[in-house]
Coordinates of C-alpha atoms in Angstrom, one line a residue:
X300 CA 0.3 -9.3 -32.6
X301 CA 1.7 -11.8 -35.2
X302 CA 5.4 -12.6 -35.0
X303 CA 7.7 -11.2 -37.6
X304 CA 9.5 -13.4 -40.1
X305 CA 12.7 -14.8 -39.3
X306 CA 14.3 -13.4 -42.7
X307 CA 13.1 -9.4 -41.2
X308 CA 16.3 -10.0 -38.7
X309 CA 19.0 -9.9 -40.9
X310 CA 19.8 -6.9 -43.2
X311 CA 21.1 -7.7 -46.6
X312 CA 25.1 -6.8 -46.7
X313 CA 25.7 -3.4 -48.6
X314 CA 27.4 -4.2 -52.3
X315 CA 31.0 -3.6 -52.5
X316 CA 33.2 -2.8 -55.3
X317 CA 33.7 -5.7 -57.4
X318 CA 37.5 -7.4 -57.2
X319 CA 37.7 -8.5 -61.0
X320 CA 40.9 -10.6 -60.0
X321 CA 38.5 -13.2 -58.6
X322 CA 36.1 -15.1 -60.0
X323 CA 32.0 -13.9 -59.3
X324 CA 30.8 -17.3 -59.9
X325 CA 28.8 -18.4 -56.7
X326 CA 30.7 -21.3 -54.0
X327 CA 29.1 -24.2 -53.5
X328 CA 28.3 -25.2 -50.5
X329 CA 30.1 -27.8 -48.9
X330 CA 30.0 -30.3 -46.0
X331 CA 33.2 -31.3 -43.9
X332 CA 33.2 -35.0 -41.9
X333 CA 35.1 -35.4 -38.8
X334 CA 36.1 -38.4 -37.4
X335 CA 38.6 -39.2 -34.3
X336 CA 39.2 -42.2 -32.5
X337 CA 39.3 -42.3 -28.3
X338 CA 42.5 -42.6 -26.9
X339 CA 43.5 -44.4 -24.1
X340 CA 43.5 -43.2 -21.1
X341 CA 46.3 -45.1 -19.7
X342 CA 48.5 -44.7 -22.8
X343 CA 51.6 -41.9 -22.9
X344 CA 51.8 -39.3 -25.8
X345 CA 55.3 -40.0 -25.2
X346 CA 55.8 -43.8 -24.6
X347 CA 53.7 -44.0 -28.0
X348 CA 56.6 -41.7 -30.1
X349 CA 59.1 -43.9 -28.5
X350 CA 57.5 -47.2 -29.8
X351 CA 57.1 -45.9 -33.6
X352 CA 60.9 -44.4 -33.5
X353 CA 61.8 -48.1 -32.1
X354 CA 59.6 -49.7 -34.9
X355 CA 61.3 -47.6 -37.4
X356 CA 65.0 -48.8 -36.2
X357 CA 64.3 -52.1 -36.0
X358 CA 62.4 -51.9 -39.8
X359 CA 66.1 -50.5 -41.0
X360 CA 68.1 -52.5 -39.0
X361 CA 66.2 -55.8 -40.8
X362 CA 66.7 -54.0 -44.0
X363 CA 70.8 -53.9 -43.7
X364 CA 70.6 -57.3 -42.2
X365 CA 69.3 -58.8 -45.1
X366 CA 71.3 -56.9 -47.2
X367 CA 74.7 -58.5 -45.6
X368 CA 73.1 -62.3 -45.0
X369 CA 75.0 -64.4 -46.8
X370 CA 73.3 -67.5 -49.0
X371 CA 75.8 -69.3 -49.9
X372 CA 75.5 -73.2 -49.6
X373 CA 77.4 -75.5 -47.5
X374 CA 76.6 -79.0 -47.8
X375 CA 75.1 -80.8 -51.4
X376 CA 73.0 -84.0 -50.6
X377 CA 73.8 -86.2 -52.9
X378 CA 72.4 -89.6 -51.3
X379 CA 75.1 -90.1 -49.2
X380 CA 74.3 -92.1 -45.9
X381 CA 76.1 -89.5 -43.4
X382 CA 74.7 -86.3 -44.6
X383 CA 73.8 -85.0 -41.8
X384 CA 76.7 -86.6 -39.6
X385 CA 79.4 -88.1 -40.0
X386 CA 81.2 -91.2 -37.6
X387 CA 84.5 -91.5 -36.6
X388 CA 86.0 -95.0 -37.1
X389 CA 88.3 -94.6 -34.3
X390 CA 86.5 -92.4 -31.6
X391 CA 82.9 -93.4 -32.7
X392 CA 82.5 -89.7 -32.2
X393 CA 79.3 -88.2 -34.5
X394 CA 79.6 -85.3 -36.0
X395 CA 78.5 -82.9 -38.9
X396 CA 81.4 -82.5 -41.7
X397 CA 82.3 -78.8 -42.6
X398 CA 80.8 -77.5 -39.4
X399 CA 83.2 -75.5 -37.7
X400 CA 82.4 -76.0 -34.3
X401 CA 81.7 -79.8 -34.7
X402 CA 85.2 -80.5 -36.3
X403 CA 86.5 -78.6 -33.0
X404 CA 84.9 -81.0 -30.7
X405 CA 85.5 -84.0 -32.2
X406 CA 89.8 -82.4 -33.1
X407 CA 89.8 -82.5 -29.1
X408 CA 87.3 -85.7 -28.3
X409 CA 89.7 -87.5 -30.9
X410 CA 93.0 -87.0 -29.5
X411 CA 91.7 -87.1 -25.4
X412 CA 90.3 -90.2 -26.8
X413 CA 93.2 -91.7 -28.3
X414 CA 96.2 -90.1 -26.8
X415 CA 94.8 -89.4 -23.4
X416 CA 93.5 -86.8 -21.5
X417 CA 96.0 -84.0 -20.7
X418 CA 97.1 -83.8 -17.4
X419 CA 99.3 -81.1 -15.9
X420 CA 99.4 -82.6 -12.1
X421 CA 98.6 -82.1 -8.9
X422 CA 100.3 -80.7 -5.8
X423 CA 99.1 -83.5 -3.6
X424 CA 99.0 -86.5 -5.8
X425 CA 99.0 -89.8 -4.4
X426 CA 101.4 -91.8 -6.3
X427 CA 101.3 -95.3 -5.6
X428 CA 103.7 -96.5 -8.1
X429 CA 106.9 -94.9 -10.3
X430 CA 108.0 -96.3 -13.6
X431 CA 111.5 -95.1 -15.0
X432 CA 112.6 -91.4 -14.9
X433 CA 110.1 -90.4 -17.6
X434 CA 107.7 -89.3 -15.1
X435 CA 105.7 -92.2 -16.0
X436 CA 103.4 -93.2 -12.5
X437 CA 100.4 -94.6 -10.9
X438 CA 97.9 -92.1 -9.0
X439 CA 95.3 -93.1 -6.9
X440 CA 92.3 -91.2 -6.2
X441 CA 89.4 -92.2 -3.7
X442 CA 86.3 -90.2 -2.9
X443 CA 87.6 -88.1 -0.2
X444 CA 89.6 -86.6 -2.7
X445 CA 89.3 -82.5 -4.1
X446 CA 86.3 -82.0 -5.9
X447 CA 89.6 -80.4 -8.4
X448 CA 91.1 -84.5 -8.8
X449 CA 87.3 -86.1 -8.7
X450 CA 86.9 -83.6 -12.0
X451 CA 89.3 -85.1 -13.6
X452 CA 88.6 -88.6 -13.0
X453 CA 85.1 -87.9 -14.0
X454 CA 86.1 -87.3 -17.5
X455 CA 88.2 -90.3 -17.8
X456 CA 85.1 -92.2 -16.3
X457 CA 82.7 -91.0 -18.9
X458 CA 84.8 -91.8 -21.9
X459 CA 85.5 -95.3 -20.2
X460 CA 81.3 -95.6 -20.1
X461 CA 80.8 -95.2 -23.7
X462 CA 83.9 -97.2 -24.9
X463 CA 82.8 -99.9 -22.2
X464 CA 79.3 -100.3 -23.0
X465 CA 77.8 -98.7 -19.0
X466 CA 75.0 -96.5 -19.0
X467 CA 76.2 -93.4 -17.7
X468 CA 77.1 -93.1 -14.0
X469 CA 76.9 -96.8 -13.9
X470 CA 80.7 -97.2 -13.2
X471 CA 82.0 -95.2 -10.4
X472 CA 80.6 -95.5 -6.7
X473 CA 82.2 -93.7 -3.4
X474 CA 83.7 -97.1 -2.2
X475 CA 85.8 -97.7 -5.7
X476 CA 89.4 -96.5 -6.1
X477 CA 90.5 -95.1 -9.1
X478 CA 94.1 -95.7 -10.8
X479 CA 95.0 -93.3 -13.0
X480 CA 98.1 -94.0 -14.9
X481 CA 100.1 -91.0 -16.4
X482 CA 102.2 -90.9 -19.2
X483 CA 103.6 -87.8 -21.3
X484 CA 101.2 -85.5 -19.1
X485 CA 98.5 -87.5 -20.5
X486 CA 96.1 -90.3 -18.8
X487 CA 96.6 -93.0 -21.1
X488 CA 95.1 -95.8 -18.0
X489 CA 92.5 -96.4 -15.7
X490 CA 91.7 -99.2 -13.6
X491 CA 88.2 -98.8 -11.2
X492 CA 88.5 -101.4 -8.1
X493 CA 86.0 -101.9 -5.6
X494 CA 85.8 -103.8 -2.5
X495 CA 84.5 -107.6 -2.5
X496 CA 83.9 -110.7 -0.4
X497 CA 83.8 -113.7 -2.4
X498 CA 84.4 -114.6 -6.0
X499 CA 83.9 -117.6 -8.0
X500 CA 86.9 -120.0 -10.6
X501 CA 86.4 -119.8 -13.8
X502 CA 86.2 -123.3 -16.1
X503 CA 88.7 -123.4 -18.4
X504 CA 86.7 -125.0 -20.8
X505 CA 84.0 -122.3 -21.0
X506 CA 82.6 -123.3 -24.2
X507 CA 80.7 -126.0 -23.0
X508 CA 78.1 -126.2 -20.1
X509 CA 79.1 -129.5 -18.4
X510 CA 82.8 -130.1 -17.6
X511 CA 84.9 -133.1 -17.4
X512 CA 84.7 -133.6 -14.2
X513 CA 80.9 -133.5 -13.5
X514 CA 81.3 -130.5 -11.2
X515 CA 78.1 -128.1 -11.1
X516 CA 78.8 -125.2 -13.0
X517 CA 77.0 -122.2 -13.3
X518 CA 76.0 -119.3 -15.8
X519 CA 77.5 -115.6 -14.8
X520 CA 75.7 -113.2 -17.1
X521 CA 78.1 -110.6 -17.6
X522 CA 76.7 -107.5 -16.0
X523 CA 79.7 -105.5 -15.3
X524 CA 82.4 -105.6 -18.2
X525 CA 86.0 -105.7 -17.5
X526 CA 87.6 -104.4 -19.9
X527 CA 86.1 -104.3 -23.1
X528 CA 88.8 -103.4 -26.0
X529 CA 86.9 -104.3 -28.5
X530 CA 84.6 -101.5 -30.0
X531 CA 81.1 -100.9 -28.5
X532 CA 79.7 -101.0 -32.0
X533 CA 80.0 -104.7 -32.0
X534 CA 78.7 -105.7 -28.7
X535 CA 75.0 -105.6 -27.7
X536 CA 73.7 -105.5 -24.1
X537 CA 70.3 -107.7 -23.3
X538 CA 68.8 -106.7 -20.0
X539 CA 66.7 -109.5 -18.2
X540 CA 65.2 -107.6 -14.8
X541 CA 68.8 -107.3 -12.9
X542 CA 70.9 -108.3 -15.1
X543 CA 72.6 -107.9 -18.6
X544 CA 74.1 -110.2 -20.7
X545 CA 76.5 -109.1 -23.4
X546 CA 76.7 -110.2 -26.3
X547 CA 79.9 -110.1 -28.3
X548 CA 79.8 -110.2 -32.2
X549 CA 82.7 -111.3 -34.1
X550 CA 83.2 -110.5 -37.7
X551 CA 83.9 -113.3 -39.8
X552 CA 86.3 -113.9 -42.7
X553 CA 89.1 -115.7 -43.1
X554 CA 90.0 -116.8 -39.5
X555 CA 93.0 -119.0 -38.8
X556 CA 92.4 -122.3 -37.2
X557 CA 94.0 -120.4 -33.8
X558 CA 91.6 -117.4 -34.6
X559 CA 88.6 -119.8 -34.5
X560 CA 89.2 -121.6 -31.3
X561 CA 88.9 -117.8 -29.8
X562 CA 85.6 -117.1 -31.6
X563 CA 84.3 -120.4 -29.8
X564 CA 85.4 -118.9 -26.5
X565 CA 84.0 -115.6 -26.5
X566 CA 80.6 -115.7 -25.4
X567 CA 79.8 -116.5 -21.9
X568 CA 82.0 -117.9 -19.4
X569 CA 81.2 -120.8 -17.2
X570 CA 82.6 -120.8 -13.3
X571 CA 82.1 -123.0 -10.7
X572 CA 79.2 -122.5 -8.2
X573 CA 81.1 -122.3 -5.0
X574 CA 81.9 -119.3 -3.7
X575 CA 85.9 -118.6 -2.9
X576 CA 87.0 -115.4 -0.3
X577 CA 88.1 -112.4 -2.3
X578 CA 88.8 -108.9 -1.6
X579 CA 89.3 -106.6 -4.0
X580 CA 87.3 -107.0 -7.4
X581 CA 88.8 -104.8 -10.5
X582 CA 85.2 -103.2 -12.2
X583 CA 86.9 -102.2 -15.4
X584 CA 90.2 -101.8 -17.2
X585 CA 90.5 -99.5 -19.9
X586 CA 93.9 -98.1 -22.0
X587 CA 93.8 -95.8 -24.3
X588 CA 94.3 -97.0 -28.4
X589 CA 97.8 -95.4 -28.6
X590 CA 99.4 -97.2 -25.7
X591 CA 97.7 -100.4 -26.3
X592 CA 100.1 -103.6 -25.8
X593 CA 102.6 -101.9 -23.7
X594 CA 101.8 -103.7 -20.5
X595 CA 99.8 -100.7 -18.7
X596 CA 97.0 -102.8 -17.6
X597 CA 98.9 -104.9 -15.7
X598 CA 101.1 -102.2 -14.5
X599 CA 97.7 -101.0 -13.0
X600 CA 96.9 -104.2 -11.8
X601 CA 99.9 -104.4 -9.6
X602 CA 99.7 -100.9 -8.3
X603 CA 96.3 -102.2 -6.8
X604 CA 97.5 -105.4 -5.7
X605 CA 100.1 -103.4 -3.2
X606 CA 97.9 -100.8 -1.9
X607 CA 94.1 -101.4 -2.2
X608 CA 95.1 -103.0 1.4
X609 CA 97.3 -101.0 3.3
X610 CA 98.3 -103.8 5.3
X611 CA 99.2 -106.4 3.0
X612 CA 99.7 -107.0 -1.0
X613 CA 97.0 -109.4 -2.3
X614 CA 97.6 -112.1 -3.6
X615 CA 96.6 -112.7 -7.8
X616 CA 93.9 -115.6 -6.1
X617 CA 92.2 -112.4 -3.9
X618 CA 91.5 -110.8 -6.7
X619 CA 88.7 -111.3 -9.2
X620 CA 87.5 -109.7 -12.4
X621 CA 84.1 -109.0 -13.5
X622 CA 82.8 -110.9 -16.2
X623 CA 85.4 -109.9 -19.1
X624 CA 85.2 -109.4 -22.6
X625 CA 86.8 -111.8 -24.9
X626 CA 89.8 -108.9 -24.4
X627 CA 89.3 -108.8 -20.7
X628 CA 89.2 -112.8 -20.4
X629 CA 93.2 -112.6 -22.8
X630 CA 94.2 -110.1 -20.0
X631 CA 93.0 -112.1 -17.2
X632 CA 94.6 -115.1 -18.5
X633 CA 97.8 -113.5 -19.5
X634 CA 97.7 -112.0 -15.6
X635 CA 96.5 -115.0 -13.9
X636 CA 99.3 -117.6 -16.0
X637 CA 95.8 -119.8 -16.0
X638 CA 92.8 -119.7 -18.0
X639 CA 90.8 -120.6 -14.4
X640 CA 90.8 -117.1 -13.0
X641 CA 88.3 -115.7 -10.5
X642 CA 85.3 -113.4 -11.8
X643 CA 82.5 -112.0 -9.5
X644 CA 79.2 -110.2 -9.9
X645 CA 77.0 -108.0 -8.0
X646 CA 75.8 -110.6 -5.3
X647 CA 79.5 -111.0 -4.7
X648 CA 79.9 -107.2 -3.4

């Protein structure tokens, strides 16, 4: 029996009443694409509203953060040679001009520097010496001290190092004593001893390399500066293996004939090659600019004298500098009343 045609199934619709408000014109047929793209399965409907509300905040917080940034300019380079910072002639301390938090460091660098760092006291201080009734005293502090009074001497010690020309930590070991000496609440001294065994006399005539006399002498390279006045800017340390030689350099101009006999004497000092028994060895002096040529150094040096040895006060010839300065060597002399005081060096430890 042959198969009807598909068409014989469906029955034509029956015609309706015509609705003139629309239109009779035929509609076009018309194809409709779908696309969607997989989500993923480990992702939250939720966490992924969160992120584009988040996205959207930070979007307007930009936009009001641009709107307040401020452009205005600050600094104008115009060639000159500390744009970006600035030296102090007195502390040495860089620093960028204008910057607020720069000028505040170097406002309190500046006047630790050259007033002293403030000190308010401690309740066990060891005073070793007293000077008038202005509360002006010697304090001695060792390394069995508070970790409180080891603080403080620290930051005395690290402004010594960079006026002094030491690497840092080079200065301070557990068997020196320290000697602070306090003025006006502030620390406006500090000598660093240490313990010794021998030390060797200078030669007064240090500008030469053979004395009068014939006696051997022999070079001490200045490895550990006494006390070194004289801005770090104009020395210049050369390092051979173990040692380093320092190298003073003295501005010339118009130098009195008094002033040039020092220039001839300020380079490296000559002492004789015997060793001499010693016990205590002062590392470095140091005063700070404002009390400068008050006598504080020496004031320091007797404090030490009477009680680096509990037992006894040395004597000046038991004592020894390190290899001074050309300000360290006028101290030594002044000190010693003779230009053959004792130095020593490491060997002599």
């Amino acid at each position: 029996m042959p198969q009807s045609k598909i068409s014989a199934f469906f029955k034509p619709s029956h015609p309706k009443t015509r609705d003139t408000s629309r239109s009779t014109s035929p509609i076009p047929p018309s194809e409709i694409s779908v696309t969607y793209k997989r989500r993923n399965p480990e992702s939250d409907p939720k966490s992924d509203d969160e992120g584009l509300k988040k996205n959207k905040k930070l979007a307007n917080a930009g936009k009001t953060l641009n709107k307040n940034k401020s452009l205005a300019q600050y600094h104008l380079e115009l060639g000159q040679s500390d744009f970006l910072l600035h030296s102090c002639s007195v502390c040495g301390l860089m620093y960028a001009q204008g910057d607020e938090g720069d000028e505040k460091v170097h406002r309190t660098f500046h006047k630790n520097y050259y007033e002293g760092i403030q000190f308010k006291g401690w309740g066990n201080e060891r005073v070793v010496a007293t000077f008038s009734d202005n509360g002006d005293r010697v304090v001695l502090v060792v390394d069995s001290n508070s970790s409180t009074q080891k603080n403080k001497v620290k930051q005395v010690i690290e402004m010594m190092e960079k006026e002094l020309g030491f690497n840092e930590g080079q200065l301070l070991h557990k068997l020196c004593k320290v000697y602070l000496f306090i003025s006006s609440h502030r620390i406006v001294g500090c000598l660093v001893a240490e313990p010794i065994r021998t030390a060797h006399k200078v030669i007064s005539s240090s500008s030469s390399r053979d004395s009068n006399d014939g006696t051997s002498t022999k070079l001490l390279p200045t490895d550990l500066p006494a006390n070194g006045m004289e801005s770090r800017k104009a020395n210049a340390t050369l390092q051979f293996g173990q040692f380093n030689f320092k190298r003073e350099i003295i501005r010339r101009g118009n130098l009195s004939d008094k002033a040039k006999v020092e220039q001839w004497e300020t380079g490296a000092i000559l002492c004789e090659e015997e060793a001499m028994p010693a016990l205590c060895g002062f590392r470095a002096i140091w005063v700070v600019p404002s009390n400068r040529r008050k006598g504080i150094a020496s004031k320091l040096i007797d404090a030490a004298r009477k009680s680096f040895c509990t037992a006894q006060m040395l004597e000046v010839s038991e004592c020894a500098f390190s290899s001074p300065t050309s300000a360290g060597k006028a101290l030594a002399c002044s000190y010693s009343k003779t230009s053959s005081f004792m130095v020593y060096k490491e060997e002599d430890l």
